[in-house]
Short mmCIF file of C-alpha atoms in Angstrom, two decimals:
data_model
loop_
_atom_site.label_atom_id
_atom_site.label_comp_id
_atom_site.label_asym_id
_atom_site.label_seq_id
_atom_site.Cartn_x
_atom_site.Cartn_y
_atom_site.Cartn_z
CA UNK S 1 6.72 -1.19 -16.56
CA UNK S 2 9.40 -3.78 -15.84
CA UNK S 3 12.12 -1.22 -16.11
CA UNK S 4 14.60 -1.47 -13.17
CA UNK S 5 15.18 1.53 -10.99
CA UNK S 6 18.46 2.23 -12.54
CA UNK S 7 17.21 2.43 -16.07
CA UNK S 8 14.65 5.03 -14.99
CA UNK S 9 17.16 7.86 -14.73
CA UNK S 10 19.39 6.63 -17.58
CA UNK S 11 22.30 4.41 -17.54
CA UNK S 12 25.75 5.60 -17.95
CA UNK S 13 27.02 3.16 -20.59
CA UNK S 14 29.80 3.10 -22.95
CA UNK S 15 29.98 5.33 -25.85
CA UNK S 16 27.16 4.62 -28.19
CA UNK S 17 25.46 2.24 -25.77
CA UNK S 18 23.37 4.69 -23.62
CA UNK S 19 19.69 4.24 -22.83
CA UNK S 20 17.49 7.22 -22.53
CA UNK S 21 16.00 7.86 -19.16
CA UNK S 22 14.17 10.39 -17.08
CA UNK S 23 17.46 12.19 -16.54
CA UNK S 24 17.34 13.22 -20.27
CA UNK S 25 14.23 15.33 -19.98
CA UNK S 26 14.85 19.12 -19.91
CA UNK S 27 13.31 21.12 -17.07
CA UNK S 28 10.30 22.30 -19.05
CA UNK S 29 9.37 18.78 -19.96
CA UNK S 30 9.86 17.56 -16.42
CA UNK S 31 7.52 20.30 -15.38
CA UNK S 32 5.02 19.08 -17.85
CA UNK S 33 5.45 15.56 -16.44
CA UNK S 34 5.02 16.38 -12.61
CA UNK S 35 2.16 18.64 -13.09
CA UNK S 36 0.04 15.42 -13.50
CA UNK S 37 1.24 14.27 -9.98
CA UNK S 38 -0.27 14.99 -6.58
CA UNK S 39 1.59 17.49 -4.42
CA UNK S 40 3.10 14.84 -2.19
CA UNK S 41 4.30 12.94 -5.25
CA UNK S 42 5.69 16.18 -6.73
CA UNK S 43 7.75 16.67 -3.61
CA UNK S 44 9.04 13.11 -3.75
CA UNK S 45 9.86 13.53 -7.41
CA UNK S 46 11.92 16.60 -6.47
CA UNK S 47 14.44 14.33 -4.97
CA UNK S 48 15.23 12.66 -8.07
CA UNK S 49 17.68 15.15 -9.62
CA UNK S 50 18.56 18.77 -9.79
CA UNK S 51 16.42 19.06 -12.88
CA UNK S 52 13.45 17.59 -11.05
CA UNK S 53 14.07 19.80 -8.05
CA UNK S 54 14.02 22.87 -10.26
CA UNK S 55 10.81 21.81 -11.99
CA UNK S 56 9.19 20.86 -8.83
CA UNK S 57 9.54 24.51 -7.61
CA UNK S 58 8.03 25.93 -10.86
CA UNK S 59 5.05 28.29 -10.59
CA UNK S 60 3.44 26.72 -13.56
CA UNK S 61 3.33 23.30 -11.64
CA UNK S 62 1.99 24.73 -8.27
CA UNK S 63 -0.45 27.15 -9.81
CA UNK S 64 -2.43 24.13 -11.06
CA UNK S 65 -2.68 22.71 -7.59
CA UNK S 66 -3.94 25.84 -5.90
CA UNK S 67 -7.80 26.29 -5.66
CA UNK S 68 -9.19 28.82 -8.08
CA UNK S 69 -10.08 31.19 -5.36
CA UNK S 70 -6.59 30.96 -3.72
CA UNK S 71 -6.09 34.79 -3.60
CA UNK S 72 -9.24 35.19 -1.34
CA UNK S 73 -8.13 32.27 0.82
CA UNK S 74 -4.61 33.86 1.17
CA UNK S 75 -6.19 37.20 2.11
CA UNK S 76 -8.28 35.49 4.73
CA UNK S 77 -5.30 33.62 6.08
CA UNK S 78 -3.26 36.78 6.34
CA UNK S 79 -5.68 38.86 8.21
CA UNK S 80 -4.82 37.49 11.48
CA UNK S 81 -1.10 38.16 11.26
CA UNK S 82 1.12 40.49 9.22
CA UNK S 83 -0.17 41.42 5.63
CA UNK S 84 1.12 38.93 3.22
CA UNK S 85 4.31 39.71 1.31
CA UNK S 86 3.52 40.34 -2.44
CA UNK S 87 4.95 38.18 -5.20
CA UNK S 88 5.04 34.91 -3.43
CA UNK S 89 6.07 31.74 -5.21
CA UNK S 90 2.94 29.64 -5.96
CA UNK S 91 4.73 26.82 -4.00
CA UNK S 92 4.98 29.09 -0.92
CA UNK S 93 1.34 30.00 -1.20
CA UNK S 94 0.40 26.34 -1.45
CA UNK S 95 2.46 25.54 1.66
CA UNK S 96 0.82 28.47 3.51
CA UNK S 97 -2.64 27.36 2.61
CA UNK S 98 -1.92 23.70 3.79
CA UNK S 99 -1.20 24.89 7.17
CA UNK S 100 -4.05 25.52 9.61
CA UNK S 101 -5.08 29.06 9.12
CA UNK S 102 -7.11 30.67 11.92
CA UNK S 103 -9.68 33.49 11.17
CA UNK S 104 -12.71 35.00 12.75
CA UNK S 105 -10.80 35.79 15.98
CA UNK S 106 -9.30 32.33 16.22
CA UNK S 107 -12.61 30.55 16.41
CA UNK S 108 -12.27 28.98 13.02
CA UNK S 109 -9.48 27.33 11.07
CA UNK S 110 -9.04 26.31 7.40
CA UNK S 111 -6.51 24.47 5.42
CA UNK S 112 -6.03 22.99 2.06
CA UNK S 113 -6.17 19.10 1.80
CA UNK S 114 -3.11 17.94 -0.11
CA UNK S 115 -4.59 14.97 -1.66
CA UNK S 116 -8.12 16.15 -2.73
CA UNK S 117 -7.27 19.83 -3.32
CA UNK S 118 -10.45 20.76 -1.19
CA UNK S 119 -10.69 22.90 1.86
CA UNK S 120 -10.98 21.51 5.45
CA UNK S 121 -12.74 23.80 7.87
CA UNK S 122 -12.94 23.61 11.63
CA UNK S 123 -15.42 25.58 13.69
CA UNK S 124 -14.87 25.66 17.39
CA UNK S 125 -17.54 25.34 20.06
CA UNK S 126 -17.08 29.03 20.85
CA UNK S 127 -18.38 29.88 17.33
CA UNK S 128 -21.51 27.77 17.75
CA UNK S 129 -24.82 28.84 19.33
CA UNK S 130 -25.36 26.43 22.15
CA UNK S 131 -28.70 26.86 24.07
CA UNK S 132 -27.93 27.51 27.77
CA UNK S 133 -24.20 27.99 27.32
CA UNK S 134 -24.25 30.94 29.65
CA UNK S 135 -25.78 28.91 32.39
CA UNK S 136 -22.93 27.22 34.44
CA UNK S 137 -25.54 24.76 35.89
CA UNK S 138 -25.81 23.25 32.45
CA UNK S 139 -22.75 24.01 30.38
CA UNK S 140 -19.03 24.93 31.01
CA UNK S 141 -16.09 25.58 28.81
CA UNK S 142 -13.30 23.30 29.93
CA UNK S 143 -9.62 23.41 28.92
CA UNK S 144 -8.22 20.30 27.15
CA UNK S 145 -5.33 19.20 25.10
CA UNK S 146 -7.67 17.09 23.04
CA UNK S 147 -9.11 19.97 21.10
CA UNK S 148 -7.35 22.03 18.41
CA UNK S 149 -8.86 25.13 20.04
CA UNK S 150 -7.85 23.85 23.48
CA UNK S 151 -11.24 24.28 24.81
CA UNK S 152 -14.53 22.21 24.64
CA UNK S 153 -17.99 22.86 25.80
CA UNK S 154 -19.02 20.33 28.44
CA UNK S 155 -22.68 19.62 29.07
CA UNK S 156 -23.43 18.43 32.62
CA UNK S 157 -27.18 18.13 32.15
CA UNK S 158 -30.00 19.76 30.35
CA UNK S 159 -33.51 19.05 29.00
CA UNK S 160 -33.19 21.15 25.82
CA UNK S 161 -30.05 20.09 23.96
CA UNK S 162 -29.55 22.34 20.95
CA UNK S 163 -26.35 23.33 19.18
CA UNK S 164 -26.67 25.60 16.00
CA UNK S 165 -24.08 27.02 13.68
CA UNK S 166 -23.85 29.07 10.52
CA UNK S 167 -21.00 29.81 8.26
CA UNK S 168 -20.42 31.66 4.90
CA UNK S 169 -17.31 30.51 3.13
CA UNK S 170 -15.98 30.33 -0.49
CA UNK S 171 -15.20 26.58 -0.83
CA UNK S 172 -13.36 25.41 -3.96
CA UNK S 173 -15.73 23.50 -6.12
CA UNK S 174 -16.28 19.85 -4.97
CA UNK S 175 -18.28 17.56 -2.54
CA UNK S 176 -17.90 18.10 1.25
CA UNK S 177 -19.16 16.46 4.40
CA UNK S 178 -19.96 18.08 7.64
CA UNK S 179 -19.39 16.39 11.10
CA UNK S 180 -19.96 17.23 14.71
CA UNK S 181 -16.92 16.15 16.90
CA UNK S 182 -18.28 14.82 20.13
CA UNK S 183 -17.13 12.84 23.22
CA UNK S 184 -19.32 11.19 25.64
CA UNK S 185 -17.80 11.65 29.21
CA UNK S 186 -15.23 14.10 30.33
CA UNK S 187 -11.55 13.13 29.61
CA UNK S 188 -8.93 14.07 32.06
CA UNK S 189 -5.45 13.00 33.18
CA UNK S 190 -4.67 11.32 36.43
CA UNK S 191 -1.01 10.45 37.21
CA UNK S 192 -0.15 11.09 33.60
CA UNK S 193 -2.74 8.66 32.22
CA UNK S 194 -5.95 9.59 30.45
CA UNK S 195 -9.13 8.65 32.09
CA UNK S 196 -12.76 9.31 31.23
CA UNK S 197 -15.14 10.57 33.85
CA UNK S 198 -18.44 9.07 32.97
CA UNK S 199 -20.62 9.99 35.94
CA UNK S 200 -22.65 12.64 34.14
CA UNK S 201 -23.43 10.52 31.06
CA UNK S 202 -27.20 9.82 30.82
CA UNK S 203 -30.12 10.23 28.49
CA UNK S 204 -28.56 9.59 25.14
CA UNK S 205 -29.93 6.10 24.65
CA UNK S 206 -33.55 7.16 25.13
CA UNK S 207 -34.04 9.21 21.97
CA UNK S 208 -31.66 9.94 19.22
CA UNK S 209 -29.95 13.23 18.46
CA UNK S 210 -31.23 14.95 15.33
CA UNK S 211 -28.79 16.53 12.95
CA UNK S 212 -29.65 19.06 10.16
CA UNK S 213 -27.72 20.68 7.43
CA UNK S 214 -29.20 23.35 4.94
CA UNK S 215 -27.19 25.06 2.16
CA UNK S 216 -27.79 28.31 0.39
CA UNK S 217 -28.77 26.59 -2.89
CA UNK S 218 -31.77 25.08 -1.14
CA UNK S 219 -30.49 21.56 -0.06
CA UNK S 220 -31.53 20.10 3.21
CA UNK S 221 -30.06 17.00 4.98
CA UNK S 222 -31.71 15.50 8.00
CA UNK S 223 -30.59 12.57 10.02
CA UNK S 224 -30.70 11.13 13.55
CA UNK S 225 -28.27 9.00 15.53
CA UNK S 226 -27.84 7.74 19.08
CA UNK S 227 -24.65 8.98 20.78
CA UNK S 228 -22.49 6.07 21.78
CA UNK S 229 -18.94 4.92 22.68
CA UNK S 230 -18.04 6.93 25.83
CA UNK S 231 -14.44 7.73 26.04
CA UNK S 232 -13.70 8.29 22.41
CA UNK S 233 -13.93 11.37 20.18
CA UNK S 234 -16.38 10.55 17.38
CA UNK S 235 -17.28 12.41 14.21
CA UNK S 236 -20.94 12.31 13.78
CA UNK S 237 -21.84 12.72 10.07
CA UNK S 238 -24.50 15.46 9.74
CA UNK S 239 -24.73 15.84 6.03
CA UNK S 240 -23.01 16.48 2.68
CA UNK S 241 -23.11 19.35 0.32
CA UNK S 242 -21.74 20.15 -3.27
CA UNK S 243 -20.14 23.32 -4.17
CA UNK S 244 -20.32 24.20 -7.93
CA UNK S 245 -18.71 27.57 -8.10
CA UNK S 246 -15.80 28.44 -6.02
CA UNK S 247 -16.23 32.32 -6.54
CA UNK S 248 -19.70 32.29 -4.96
CA UNK S 249 -19.87 32.03 -1.12
CA UNK S 250 -21.69 29.02 0.20
CA UNK S 251 -23.93 29.59 3.32
CA UNK S 252 -24.29 26.57 5.62
CA UNK S 253 -26.66 26.31 8.50
CA UNK S 254 -26.29 23.26 10.62
CA UNK S 255 -27.60 21.98 13.97
CA UNK S 256 -27.89 19.11 16.31
CA UNK S 257 -30.85 18.79 18.74
CA UNK S 258 -32.30 16.61 21.33
CA UNK S 259 -35.18 18.59 22.69
CA UNK S 260 -37.40 15.96 24.03
CA UNK S 261 -38.03 17.42 27.41
CA UNK S 262 -39.36 14.20 29.12
CA UNK S 263 -35.81 13.38 29.98
CA UNK S 264 -32.44 15.06 30.71
CA UNK S 265 -29.27 14.33 29.06
CA UNK S 266 -25.71 15.24 29.97
CA UNK S 267 -22.08 14.09 30.18
CA UNK S 268 -21.25 15.35 26.64
CA UNK S 269 -18.26 17.29 25.37
CA UNK S 270 -18.79 19.31 22.19
CA UNK S 271 -15.57 20.15 20.54
CA UNK S 272 -16.13 21.48 17.01
CA UNK S 273 -17.80 21.18 13.65
CA UNK S 274 -15.61 19.85 10.84
CA UNK S 275 -16.10 20.29 7.16
CA UNK S 276 -13.86 17.88 5.06
CA UNK S 277 -13.78 17.07 1.34
CA UNK S 278 -15.95 14.06 0.91
CA UNK S 279 -14.06 10.87 1.63
CA UNK S 280 -11.34 12.56 3.38
CA UNK S 281 -11.91 12.25 7.21
CA UNK S 282 -9.45 10.45 9.25
CA UNK S 283 -11.09 9.96 12.58
CA UNK S 284 -13.70 7.47 13.53
CA UNK S 285 -17.00 8.38 11.83
CA UNK S 286 -20.50 7.45 12.54
CA UNK S 287 -22.85 7.32 9.77
CA UNK S 288 -26.42 8.05 10.58
CA UNK S 289 -29.92 6.84 9.56
CA UNK S 290 -31.25 9.51 7.31
CA UNK S 291 -34.89 10.49 7.58
CA UNK S 292 -36.90 10.63 4.36
CA UNK L 1 -1.97 17.84 -54.69
CA UNK L 2 -1.08 18.48 -51.03
CA UNK L 3 2.13 20.33 -50.44
CA UNK L 4 4.93 18.18 -48.79
CA UNK L 5 7.78 19.46 -46.54
CA UNK L 6 11.05 17.66 -46.44
CA UNK L 7 12.23 16.92 -42.70
CA UNK L 8 15.79 15.63 -42.11
CA UNK L 9 16.41 13.81 -38.73
CA UNK L 10 19.58 14.20 -36.76
CA UNK L 11 20.97 10.93 -38.27
CA UNK L 12 20.46 12.26 -41.77
CA UNK L 13 17.21 10.47 -42.90
CA UNK L 14 14.77 12.49 -44.94
CA UNK L 15 11.07 12.21 -44.57
CA UNK L 16 8.39 13.83 -46.87
CA UNK L 17 5.63 15.09 -44.62
CA UNK L 18 2.29 16.64 -45.88
CA UNK L 19 1.99 20.18 -44.86
CA UNK L 20 -1.25 19.68 -42.89
CA UNK L 21 0.57 16.97 -40.88
CA UNK L 22 3.70 19.19 -40.29
CA UNK L 23 1.31 22.00 -39.13
CA UNK L 24 0.41 19.84 -36.00
CA UNK L 25 3.75 21.10 -34.65
CA UNK L 26 3.25 24.72 -33.63
CA UNK L 27 6.98 25.32 -34.15
CA UNK L 28 6.90 24.00 -37.68
CA UNK L 29 3.64 25.88 -38.37
CA UNK L 30 5.50 29.15 -37.68
CA UNK L 31 8.44 28.10 -39.87
CA UNK L 32 6.02 27.15 -42.77
CA UNK L 33 3.95 30.35 -42.48
CA UNK L 34 7.20 32.44 -42.54
CA UNK L 35 8.12 30.71 -45.81
CA UNK L 36 11.31 29.23 -44.36
CA UNK L 37 10.56 25.60 -45.14
CA UNK L 38 11.32 25.49 -48.88
CA UNK L 39 14.77 24.11 -48.44
CA UNK L 40 13.62 21.37 -46.06
CA UNK L 41 13.97 21.47 -42.27
CA UNK L 42 16.74 19.75 -40.32
CA UNK L 43 15.82 18.58 -36.76
CA UNK L 44 19.11 18.31 -34.94
CA UNK L 45 17.66 16.91 -31.79
CA UNK L 46 15.32 14.17 -33.08
CA UNK L 47 16.51 10.90 -34.50
CA UNK L 48 14.87 9.06 -37.28
CA UNK L 49 13.23 6.36 -35.17
CA UNK L 50 11.56 9.02 -32.98
CA UNK L 51 10.66 11.28 -35.96
CA UNK L 52 8.83 8.22 -37.60
CA UNK L 53 6.76 7.93 -34.47
CA UNK L 54 6.05 11.77 -34.21
CA UNK L 55 4.95 11.83 -37.87
CA UNK L 56 2.70 8.81 -37.19
CA UNK L 57 0.99 10.54 -34.39
CA UNK L 58 0.45 13.82 -36.20
CA UNK L 59 -0.87 11.94 -39.34
CA UNK L 60 -3.28 9.95 -37.26
CA UNK L 61 -4.70 12.93 -35.45
CA UNK L 62 -4.99 14.96 -38.72
CA UNK L 63 -6.83 12.05 -40.43
CA UNK L 64 -9.06 11.73 -37.42
CA UNK L 65 -9.97 15.37 -37.30
CA UNK L 66 -10.92 15.55 -40.99
CA UNK L 67 -14.69 15.05 -41.22
CA UNK L 68 -15.01 14.16 -37.61
CA UNK L 69 -18.29 15.38 -36.29
CA UNK L 70 -17.55 14.34 -32.75
CA UNK L 71 -14.35 16.54 -32.66
CA UNK L 72 -16.25 19.43 -34.21
CA UNK L 73 -18.73 19.26 -31.45
CA UNK L 74 -15.92 19.13 -28.82
CA UNK L 75 -16.60 15.46 -27.97
CA UNK L 76 -14.24 12.70 -27.27
CA UNK L 77 -13.15 10.23 -29.93
CA UNK L 78 -12.97 6.82 -28.16
CA UNK L 79 -11.23 5.11 -30.93
CA UNK L 80 -8.51 7.82 -31.23
CA UNK L 81 -8.09 7.61 -27.41
CA UNK L 82 -7.53 3.91 -27.66
CA UNK L 83 -5.03 4.36 -30.46
CA UNK L 84 -3.23 6.92 -28.42
CA UNK L 85 -3.11 4.47 -25.48
CA UNK L 86 -1.47 1.81 -27.71
CA UNK L 87 0.78 4.51 -29.22
CA UNK L 88 2.50 5.32 -25.98
CA UNK L 89 2.67 1.62 -24.73
CA UNK L 90 6.35 1.56 -25.40
CA UNK L 91 9.58 1.52 -23.42
CA UNK L 92 10.26 4.48 -21.04
CA UNK L 93 13.25 5.44 -23.14
CA UNK L 94 11.11 5.94 -26.22
CA UNK L 95 8.46 7.73 -24.18
CA UNK L 96 11.10 10.13 -23.00
CA UNK L 97 12.56 10.63 -26.55
CA UNK L 98 9.02 11.33 -27.93
CA UNK L 99 8.20 13.73 -25.04
CA UNK L 100 11.51 15.57 -25.68
CA UNK L 101 10.68 15.82 -29.44
CA UNK L 102 7.14 16.99 -28.94
CA UNK L 103 8.31 19.51 -26.29
CA UNK L 104 10.87 21.06 -28.86
CA UNK L 105 8.31 20.77 -31.79
CA UNK L 106 5.53 22.13 -29.66
CA UNK L 107 2.87 19.41 -30.41
CA UNK L 108 0.63 19.95 -27.48
CA UNK L 109 -1.56 16.79 -27.77
CA UNK L 110 1.61 14.47 -28.03
CA UNK L 111 3.41 16.26 -25.18
CA UNK L 112 0.37 15.91 -22.90
CA UNK L 113 -0.05 12.26 -23.80
CA UNK L 114 3.63 11.25 -23.18
CA UNK L 115 3.93 13.38 -19.95
CA UNK L 116 0.84 11.67 -18.62
CA UNK L 117 2.19 8.31 -19.27
CA UNK L 118 5.69 9.12 -17.75
CA UNK L 119 3.92 10.68 -14.72
CA UNK L 120 1.91 7.36 -14.25
CA UNK L 121 5.30 5.57 -14.45
CA UNK L 122 6.78 7.84 -11.67
CA UNK L 123 3.68 7.73 -9.46
CA UNK L 124 3.69 5.03 -6.81
CA UNK L 125 7.32 4.30 -7.07
CA UNK L 126 8.71 3.90 -3.56
CA UNK L 127 10.88 6.51 -2.08
CA UNK L 128 13.71 4.05 -1.61
CA UNK L 129 13.73 3.23 -5.33
CA UNK L 130 13.55 6.85 -6.29
CA UNK L 131 16.46 7.75 -3.95
CA UNK L 132 18.44 4.97 -5.23
CA UNK L 133 17.81 5.97 -8.84
CA UNK L 134 18.65 9.60 -8.08
CA UNK L 135 22.09 8.75 -7.14
CA UNK L 136 22.79 7.19 -10.45
CA UNK L 137 24.76 9.12 -13.03
CA UNK L 138 22.90 10.94 -15.47
CA UNK L 139 23.39 10.07 -19.15
CA UNK L 140 26.70 11.28 -20.16
CA UNK L 141 25.40 13.04 -23.35
CA UNK L 142 26.87 16.54 -22.86
CA UNK L 143 23.81 18.33 -24.20
CA UNK L 144 21.66 17.38 -21.09
CA UNK L 145 24.03 18.55 -18.30
CA UNK L 146 21.77 20.34 -15.72
CA UNK L 147 19.26 20.94 -18.47
CA UNK L 148 21.65 23.72 -19.78
CA UNK L 149 20.53 24.92 -23.19
CA UNK L 150 17.09 23.52 -22.65
CA UNK L 151 15.73 25.83 -20.01
CA UNK L 152 12.36 27.43 -20.42
CA UNK L 153 12.99 30.86 -21.86
CA UNK L 154 13.07 33.47 -19.18
CA UNK L 155 13.94 31.25 -16.33
CA UNK L 156 17.17 32.08 -14.63
#
């Protein structure tokens, strides 16, 4: 724009020589301006002046940022703790939904993504159907600081590797991606430093792991990938889906398998399944060859 | 012959505006429908240079709507959009004044247009610049102190 920072809010000039600035907008106008900004930008704009601060707390601004099914999400978030207080400000509801909200006995979490307005969902390994999980010769749950659920499922070795999951959730309309968060090797701490025990890692370079995702509106996504890079948590992209209607529950069935029984495989930590708005993930992501 | 309404700006200039153009403002629409516009309407908070711009916008949109099949079908008029873009390609000070005027005159399209442009201006400014600008004195015009007198009805 070329206008200096000082001219944005309005200069205090001599009588008759004043220039209009943002400081001359009434609160209702300011609210109409900041409604076009993202939530983080609204919070930054709130620091500009008292008028901006007032407008930045207005319900009419924050209601436009809430997903259309926010009442349902709030009820879900409140089930775990005390029943939610009535007559909350929209800004408070927004802040509440942006925090990780556990549900289903703490085996799943959801939160609102501030930039895209979509939902991020985390499903822990305890909510997944892992073939052979009860047999301690093959699988164990191990405690770890590196998982949001503080536990991961560790595979020592097996012939039949299969992890299935299913979820019903009312996602706000938009595009989403589903990932499996995996780690080759077992991370531990020795003398305060992180080390990775790789002795059990084997079998992943022989045949790829196959990922599958199906949605309730009939879409199927199939892909395959070799698991690589021991020592790091990797998000393996299993598929994408689109939600048209946020009032209708979307059913997702997803799985990853390596069931070629000519060889064993092991040394893998399975943390969780993540669902993020498309384009939103922050960790290392592996894209996969899709099968036709 | 189309009926015209006399509008007087805060600095005393008088404008003859066609009724259809004046009705773009919801506030003026109610005044006209209540038959309170016969003696002319004085706009105490809109200067002549801003009123000229507001009238120009309303006239353009009224003319564009007449006989526009696109608008009747709910479509988007690209030429009008392009004109709107040029219309708000002005200094921030004028954008703020037009936004203020469209807010008090309740011209939805113009308010939306100007607030979007002002939001684009704010977006991406670094926090440092915003904090520096927030310590600056507000304009000393008494009517804008803390937005008093301009609050949304019903807000405490």
